[in-house]
mmCIF file of C-alpha atoms in Angstrom:
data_model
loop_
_atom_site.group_PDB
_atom_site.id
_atom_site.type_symbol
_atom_site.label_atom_id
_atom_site.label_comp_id
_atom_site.label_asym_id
_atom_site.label_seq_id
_atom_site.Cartn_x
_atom_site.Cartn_y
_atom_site.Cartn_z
ATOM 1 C CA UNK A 6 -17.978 -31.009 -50.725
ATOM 2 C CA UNK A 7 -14.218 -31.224 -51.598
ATOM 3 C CA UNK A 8 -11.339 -30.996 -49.520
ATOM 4 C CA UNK A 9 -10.428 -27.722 -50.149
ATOM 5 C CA UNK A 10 -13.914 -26.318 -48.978
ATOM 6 C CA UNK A 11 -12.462 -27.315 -45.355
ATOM 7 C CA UNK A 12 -9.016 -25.488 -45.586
ATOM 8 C CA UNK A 13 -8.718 -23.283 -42.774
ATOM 9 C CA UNK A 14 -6.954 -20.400 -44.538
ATOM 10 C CA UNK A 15 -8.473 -17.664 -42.780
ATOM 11 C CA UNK A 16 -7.207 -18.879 -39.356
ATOM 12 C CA UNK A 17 -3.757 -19.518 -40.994
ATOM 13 C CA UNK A 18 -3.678 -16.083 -41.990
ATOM 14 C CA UNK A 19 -4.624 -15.308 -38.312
ATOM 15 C CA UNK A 20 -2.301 -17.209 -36.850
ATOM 16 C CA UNK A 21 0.556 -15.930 -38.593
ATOM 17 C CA UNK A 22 -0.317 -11.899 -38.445
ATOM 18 C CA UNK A 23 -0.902 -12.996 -34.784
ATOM 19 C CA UNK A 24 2.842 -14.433 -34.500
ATOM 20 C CA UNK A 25 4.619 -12.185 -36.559
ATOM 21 C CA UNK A 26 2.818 -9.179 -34.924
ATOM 22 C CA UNK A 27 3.775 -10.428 -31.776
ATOM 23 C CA UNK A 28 7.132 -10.643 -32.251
ATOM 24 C CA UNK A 29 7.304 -7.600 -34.028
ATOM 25 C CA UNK A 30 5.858 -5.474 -30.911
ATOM 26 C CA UNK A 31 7.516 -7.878 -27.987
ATOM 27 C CA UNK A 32 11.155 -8.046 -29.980
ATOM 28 C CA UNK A 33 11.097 -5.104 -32.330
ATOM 29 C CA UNK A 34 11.222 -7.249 -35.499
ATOM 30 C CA UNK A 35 9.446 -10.011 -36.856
ATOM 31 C CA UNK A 36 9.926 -13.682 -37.782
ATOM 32 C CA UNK A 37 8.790 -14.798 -40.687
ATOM 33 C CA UNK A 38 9.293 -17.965 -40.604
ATOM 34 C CA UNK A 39 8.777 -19.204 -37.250
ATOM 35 C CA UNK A 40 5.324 -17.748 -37.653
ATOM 36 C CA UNK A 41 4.597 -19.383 -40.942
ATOM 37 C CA UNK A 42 5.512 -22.644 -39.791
ATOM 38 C CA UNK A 43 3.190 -22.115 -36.374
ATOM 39 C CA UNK A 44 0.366 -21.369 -38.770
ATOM 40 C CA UNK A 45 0.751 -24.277 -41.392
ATOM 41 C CA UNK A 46 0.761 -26.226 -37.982
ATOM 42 C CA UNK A 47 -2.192 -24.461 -36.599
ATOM 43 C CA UNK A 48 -3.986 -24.903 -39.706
ATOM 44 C CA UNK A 49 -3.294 -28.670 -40.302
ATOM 45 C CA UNK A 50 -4.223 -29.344 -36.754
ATOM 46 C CA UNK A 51 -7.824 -27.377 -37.330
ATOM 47 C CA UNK A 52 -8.249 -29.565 -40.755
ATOM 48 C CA UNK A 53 -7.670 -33.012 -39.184
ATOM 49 C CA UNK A 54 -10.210 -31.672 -36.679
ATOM 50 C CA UNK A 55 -12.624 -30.558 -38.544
ATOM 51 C CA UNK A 56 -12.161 -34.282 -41.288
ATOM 52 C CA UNK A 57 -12.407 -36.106 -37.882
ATOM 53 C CA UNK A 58 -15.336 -34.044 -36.360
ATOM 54 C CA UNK A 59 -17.358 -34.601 -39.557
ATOM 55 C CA UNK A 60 -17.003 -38.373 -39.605
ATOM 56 C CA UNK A 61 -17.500 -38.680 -36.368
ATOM 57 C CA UNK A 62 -21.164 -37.215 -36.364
ATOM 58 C CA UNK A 63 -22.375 -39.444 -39.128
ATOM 59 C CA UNK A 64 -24.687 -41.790 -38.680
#
């Protein structure tokens, strides 16, 4: 299985409609890119976890 079978674009995606949707509704328009960055963040902290969590339960 390669690397890219473990991206976690969905909850990227989720992350950021989550953000932007928020700020849209709490401030009346949205940011962009403060919510893209949260979700590249979001999603590279759910890949290392997901590498790490997979090497860990070899045997």
């Amino acid at each position: 299985m390669s690397f890219s079978d473990n991206l976690p674009i969905s909850e990227s995606l989720g992350v950021f409609v989550g953000i932007a949707g928020f700020d849209w509704l709490s401030e009346g328009q949205a940011e962009p890119l403060k919510a893209a960055i949260a979700a590249v963040a979001a999603g590279a902290i759910i890949a290392v976890a997901r590498q790490w969590l997979k090497k860990r339960h070899r045997p």
